[in-house]
mmCIF file of C-alpha atoms in Angstrom:
data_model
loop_
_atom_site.group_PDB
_atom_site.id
_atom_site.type_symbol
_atom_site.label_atom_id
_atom_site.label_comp_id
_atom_site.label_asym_id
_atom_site.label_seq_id
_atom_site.Cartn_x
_atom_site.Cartn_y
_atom_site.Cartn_z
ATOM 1 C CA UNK A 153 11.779 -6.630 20.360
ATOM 2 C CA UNK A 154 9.842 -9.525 18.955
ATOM 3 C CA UNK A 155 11.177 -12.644 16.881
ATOM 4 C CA UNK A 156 10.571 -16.021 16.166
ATOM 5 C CA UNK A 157 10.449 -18.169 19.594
ATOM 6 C CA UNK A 158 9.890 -15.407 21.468
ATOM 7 C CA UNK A 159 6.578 -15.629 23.483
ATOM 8 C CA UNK A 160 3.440 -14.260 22.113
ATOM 9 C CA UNK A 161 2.374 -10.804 24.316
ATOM 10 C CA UNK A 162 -1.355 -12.215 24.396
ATOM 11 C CA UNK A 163 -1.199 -16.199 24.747
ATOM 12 C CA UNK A 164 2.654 -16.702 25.565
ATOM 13 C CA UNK A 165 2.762 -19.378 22.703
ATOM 14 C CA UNK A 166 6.178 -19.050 20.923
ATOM 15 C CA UNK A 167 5.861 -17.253 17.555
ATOM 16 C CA UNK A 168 7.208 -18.207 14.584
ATOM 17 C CA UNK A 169 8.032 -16.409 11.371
ATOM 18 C CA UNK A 170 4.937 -17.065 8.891
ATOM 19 C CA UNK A 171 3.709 -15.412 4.908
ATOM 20 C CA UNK A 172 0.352 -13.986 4.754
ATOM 21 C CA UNK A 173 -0.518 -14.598 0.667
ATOM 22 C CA UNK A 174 -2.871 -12.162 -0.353
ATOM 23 C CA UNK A 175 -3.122 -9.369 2.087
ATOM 24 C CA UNK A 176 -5.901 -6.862 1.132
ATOM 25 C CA UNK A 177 -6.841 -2.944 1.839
ATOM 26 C CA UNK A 178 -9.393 -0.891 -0.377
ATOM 27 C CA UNK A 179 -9.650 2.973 -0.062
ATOM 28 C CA UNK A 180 -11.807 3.403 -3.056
ATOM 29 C CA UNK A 181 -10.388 3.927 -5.300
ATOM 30 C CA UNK A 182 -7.168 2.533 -4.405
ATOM 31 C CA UNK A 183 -6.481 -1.351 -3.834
ATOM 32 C CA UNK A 184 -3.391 -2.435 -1.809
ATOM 33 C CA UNK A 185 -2.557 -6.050 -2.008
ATOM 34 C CA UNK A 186 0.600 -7.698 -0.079
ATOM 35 C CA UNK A 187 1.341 -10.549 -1.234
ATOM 36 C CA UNK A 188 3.536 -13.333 0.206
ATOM 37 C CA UNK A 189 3.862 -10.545 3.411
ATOM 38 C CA UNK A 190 6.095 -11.877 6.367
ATOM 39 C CA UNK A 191 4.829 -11.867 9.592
ATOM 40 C CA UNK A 192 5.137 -13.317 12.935
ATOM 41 C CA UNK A 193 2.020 -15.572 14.431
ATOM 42 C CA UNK A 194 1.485 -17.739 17.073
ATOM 43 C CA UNK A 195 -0.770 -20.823 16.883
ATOM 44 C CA UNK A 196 -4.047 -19.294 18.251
ATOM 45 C CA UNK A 197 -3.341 -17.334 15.480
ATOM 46 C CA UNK A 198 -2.078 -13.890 17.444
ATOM 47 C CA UNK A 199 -0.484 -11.978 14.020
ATOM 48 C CA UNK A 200 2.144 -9.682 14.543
ATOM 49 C CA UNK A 201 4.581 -7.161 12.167
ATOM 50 C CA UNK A 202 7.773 -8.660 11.596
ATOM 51 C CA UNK A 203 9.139 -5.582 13.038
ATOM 52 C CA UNK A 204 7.906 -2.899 14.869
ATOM 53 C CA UNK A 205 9.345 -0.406 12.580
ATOM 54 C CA UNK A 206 8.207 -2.168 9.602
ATOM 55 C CA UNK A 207 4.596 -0.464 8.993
ATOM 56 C CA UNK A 208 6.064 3.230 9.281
ATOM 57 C CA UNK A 209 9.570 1.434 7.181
ATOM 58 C CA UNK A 210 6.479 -0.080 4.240
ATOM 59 C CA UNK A 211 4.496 3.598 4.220
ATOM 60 C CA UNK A 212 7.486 5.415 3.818
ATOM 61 C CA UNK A 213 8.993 2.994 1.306
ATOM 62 C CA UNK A 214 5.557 3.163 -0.861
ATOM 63 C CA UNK A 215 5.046 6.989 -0.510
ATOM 64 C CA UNK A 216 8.553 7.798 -1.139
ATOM 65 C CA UNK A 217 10.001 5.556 -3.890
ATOM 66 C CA UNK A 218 7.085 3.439 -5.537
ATOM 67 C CA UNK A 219 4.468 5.975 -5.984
ATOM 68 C CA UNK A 220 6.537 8.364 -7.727
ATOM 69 C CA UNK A 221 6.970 5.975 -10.307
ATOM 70 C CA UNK A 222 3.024 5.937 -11.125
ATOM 71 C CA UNK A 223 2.052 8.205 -14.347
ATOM 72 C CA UNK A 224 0.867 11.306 -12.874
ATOM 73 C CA UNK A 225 -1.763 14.241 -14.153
ATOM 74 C CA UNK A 226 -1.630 17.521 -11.938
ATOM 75 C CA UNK A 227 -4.738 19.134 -10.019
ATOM 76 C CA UNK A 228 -5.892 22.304 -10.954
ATOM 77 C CA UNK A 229 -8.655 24.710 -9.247
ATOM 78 C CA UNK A 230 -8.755 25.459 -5.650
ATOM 79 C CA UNK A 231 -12.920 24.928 -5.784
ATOM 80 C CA UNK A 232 -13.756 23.134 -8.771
ATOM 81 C CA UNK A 233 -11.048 20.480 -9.155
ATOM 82 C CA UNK A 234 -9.871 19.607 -12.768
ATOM 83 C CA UNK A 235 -7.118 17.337 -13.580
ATOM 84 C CA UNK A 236 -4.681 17.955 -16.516
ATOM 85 C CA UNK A 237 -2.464 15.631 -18.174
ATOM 86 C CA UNK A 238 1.193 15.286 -16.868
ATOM 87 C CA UNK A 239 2.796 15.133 -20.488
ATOM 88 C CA UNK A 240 0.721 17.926 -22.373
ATOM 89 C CA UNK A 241 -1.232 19.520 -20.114
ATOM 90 C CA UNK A 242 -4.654 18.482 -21.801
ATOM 91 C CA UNK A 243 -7.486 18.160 -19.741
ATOM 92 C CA UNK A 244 -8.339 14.246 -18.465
ATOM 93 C CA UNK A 245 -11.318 12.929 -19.282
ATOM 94 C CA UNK A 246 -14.421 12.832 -15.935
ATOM 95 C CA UNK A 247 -15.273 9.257 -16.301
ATOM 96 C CA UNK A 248 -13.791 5.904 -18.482
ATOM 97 C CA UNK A 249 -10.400 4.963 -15.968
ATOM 98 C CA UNK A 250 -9.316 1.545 -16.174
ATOM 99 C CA UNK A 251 -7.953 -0.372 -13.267
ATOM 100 C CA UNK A 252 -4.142 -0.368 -13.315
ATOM 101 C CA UNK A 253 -2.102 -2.300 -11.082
ATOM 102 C CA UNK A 254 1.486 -1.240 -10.218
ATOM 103 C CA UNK A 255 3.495 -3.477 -8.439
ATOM 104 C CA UNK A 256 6.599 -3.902 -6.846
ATOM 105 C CA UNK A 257 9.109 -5.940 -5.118
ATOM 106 C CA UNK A 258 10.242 -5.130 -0.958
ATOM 107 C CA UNK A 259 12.378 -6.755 1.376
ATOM 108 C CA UNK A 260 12.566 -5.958 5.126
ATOM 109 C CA UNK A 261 15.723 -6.114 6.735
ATOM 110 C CA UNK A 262 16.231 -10.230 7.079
ATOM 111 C CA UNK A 263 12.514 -11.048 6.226
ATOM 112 C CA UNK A 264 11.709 -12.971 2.950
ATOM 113 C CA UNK A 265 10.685 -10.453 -0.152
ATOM 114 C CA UNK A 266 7.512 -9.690 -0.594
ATOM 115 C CA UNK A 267 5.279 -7.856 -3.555
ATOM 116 C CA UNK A 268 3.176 -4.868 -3.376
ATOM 117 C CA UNK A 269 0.037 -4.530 -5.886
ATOM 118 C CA UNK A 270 -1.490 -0.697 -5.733
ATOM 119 C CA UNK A 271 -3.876 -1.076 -8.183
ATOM 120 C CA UNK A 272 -5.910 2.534 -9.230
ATOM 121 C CA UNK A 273 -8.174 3.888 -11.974
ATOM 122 C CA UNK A 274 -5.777 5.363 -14.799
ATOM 123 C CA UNK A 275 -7.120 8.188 -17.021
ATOM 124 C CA UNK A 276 -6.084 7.995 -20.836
ATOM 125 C CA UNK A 277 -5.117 12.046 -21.985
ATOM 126 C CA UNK A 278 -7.323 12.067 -25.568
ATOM 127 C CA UNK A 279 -4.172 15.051 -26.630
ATOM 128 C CA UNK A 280 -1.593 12.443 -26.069
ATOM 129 C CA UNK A 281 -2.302 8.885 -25.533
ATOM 130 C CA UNK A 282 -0.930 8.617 -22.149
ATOM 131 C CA UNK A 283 -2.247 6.597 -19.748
ATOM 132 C CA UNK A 284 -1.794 8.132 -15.980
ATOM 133 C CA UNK A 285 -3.638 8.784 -12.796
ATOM 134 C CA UNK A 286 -5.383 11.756 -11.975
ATOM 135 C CA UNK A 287 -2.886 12.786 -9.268
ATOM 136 C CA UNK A 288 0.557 12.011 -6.880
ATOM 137 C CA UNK A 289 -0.894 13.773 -4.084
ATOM 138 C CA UNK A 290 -5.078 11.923 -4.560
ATOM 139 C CA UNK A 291 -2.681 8.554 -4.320
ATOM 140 C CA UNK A 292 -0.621 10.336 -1.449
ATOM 141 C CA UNK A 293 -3.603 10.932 0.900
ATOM 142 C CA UNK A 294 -5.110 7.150 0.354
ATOM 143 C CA UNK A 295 -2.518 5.377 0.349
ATOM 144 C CA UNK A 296 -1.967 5.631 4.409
ATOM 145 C CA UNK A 297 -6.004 4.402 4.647
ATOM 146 C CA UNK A 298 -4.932 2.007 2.154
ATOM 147 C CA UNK A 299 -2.557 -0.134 4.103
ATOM 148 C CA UNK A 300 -4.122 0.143 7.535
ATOM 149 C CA UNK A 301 -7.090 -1.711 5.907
ATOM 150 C CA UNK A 302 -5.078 -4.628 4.654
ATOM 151 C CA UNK A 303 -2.959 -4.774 8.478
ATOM 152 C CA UNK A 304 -6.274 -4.681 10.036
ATOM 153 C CA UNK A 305 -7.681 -7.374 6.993
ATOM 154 C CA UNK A 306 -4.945 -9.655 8.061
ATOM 155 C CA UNK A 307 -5.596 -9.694 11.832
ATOM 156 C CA UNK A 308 -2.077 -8.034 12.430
ATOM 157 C CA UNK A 309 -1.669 -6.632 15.913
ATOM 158 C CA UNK A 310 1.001 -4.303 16.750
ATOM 159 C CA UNK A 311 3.616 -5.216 18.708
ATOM 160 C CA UNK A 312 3.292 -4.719 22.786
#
């Protein structure tokens, strides 16, 4: 198991606990943004998790308990996809989202906290008013995508 001081697995430099600001993934038409993301990095700069649990822990965390909370419409058509509203069932408009960002607070185990932006087009119902995203299980499938992007933006190796 890594930690801070122990040697890095490519250079052998010790590594030492470090925060990433804003860490970045696109899977249009999702954005992911970590900010203030612990890590572990060694001067070269060799970037490691903070954990070697912790990208399955975050993915589960995200897909589990934050996107849930996002406003949700509800897919309908095997073929010819249409999205209804998740309060009255109306239709959603084709075109005229607005970027919404959701975010949210995590902590890892003894890490520092650190935020979690997911920002995605939201669809305003014309029958009533509210503001959602097309669907749980569109944000489901890129949200995985999503958040290997922003490791990968970030230069963050996996452990071993």
């Amino acid at each position: 198991m890594m930690q801070a001081g122990s040697p890095c697995p490519l250079c052998e430099a010790p590594l030492a606990a470090l925060t990433l600001h804003d860490v970045e993934g696109d899977e249009a038409p999702m954005r992911l943004t970590l900010r203030a993301l612990p890590v572990l990095a060694c001067p070269a700069p060799h970037r490691y998790f903070a954990g070697q649990q912790f990208p399955i822990w975050l993915l589960n965390t995200l897909t589990d308990a934050e996107l849930p909370k996002i406003p949700a419409g509800q897919e309908k058509g095997l073929v010819f996809r249409k999205y209804a509203c998740g309060g009255c069932g109306a239709t959603l408009p084709s075109a005229g989202a607005e970027p919404h960002t959701f975010s949210s607070s995590q902590a890892w185990k003894e890490t520092p906290g650190f935020a979690v932006d997911i920002t995605v087009p939201v669809y305003t119902c014309a029958g009533c008013g509210r503001e959602q995203v097309r669907s749980a299980a569109e944000l489901a499938k890129l949200l995985p995508a999503a958040l290997v992007h922003a490791f990968k933006s970030a230069g963050i190796k996996a452990p071993g």
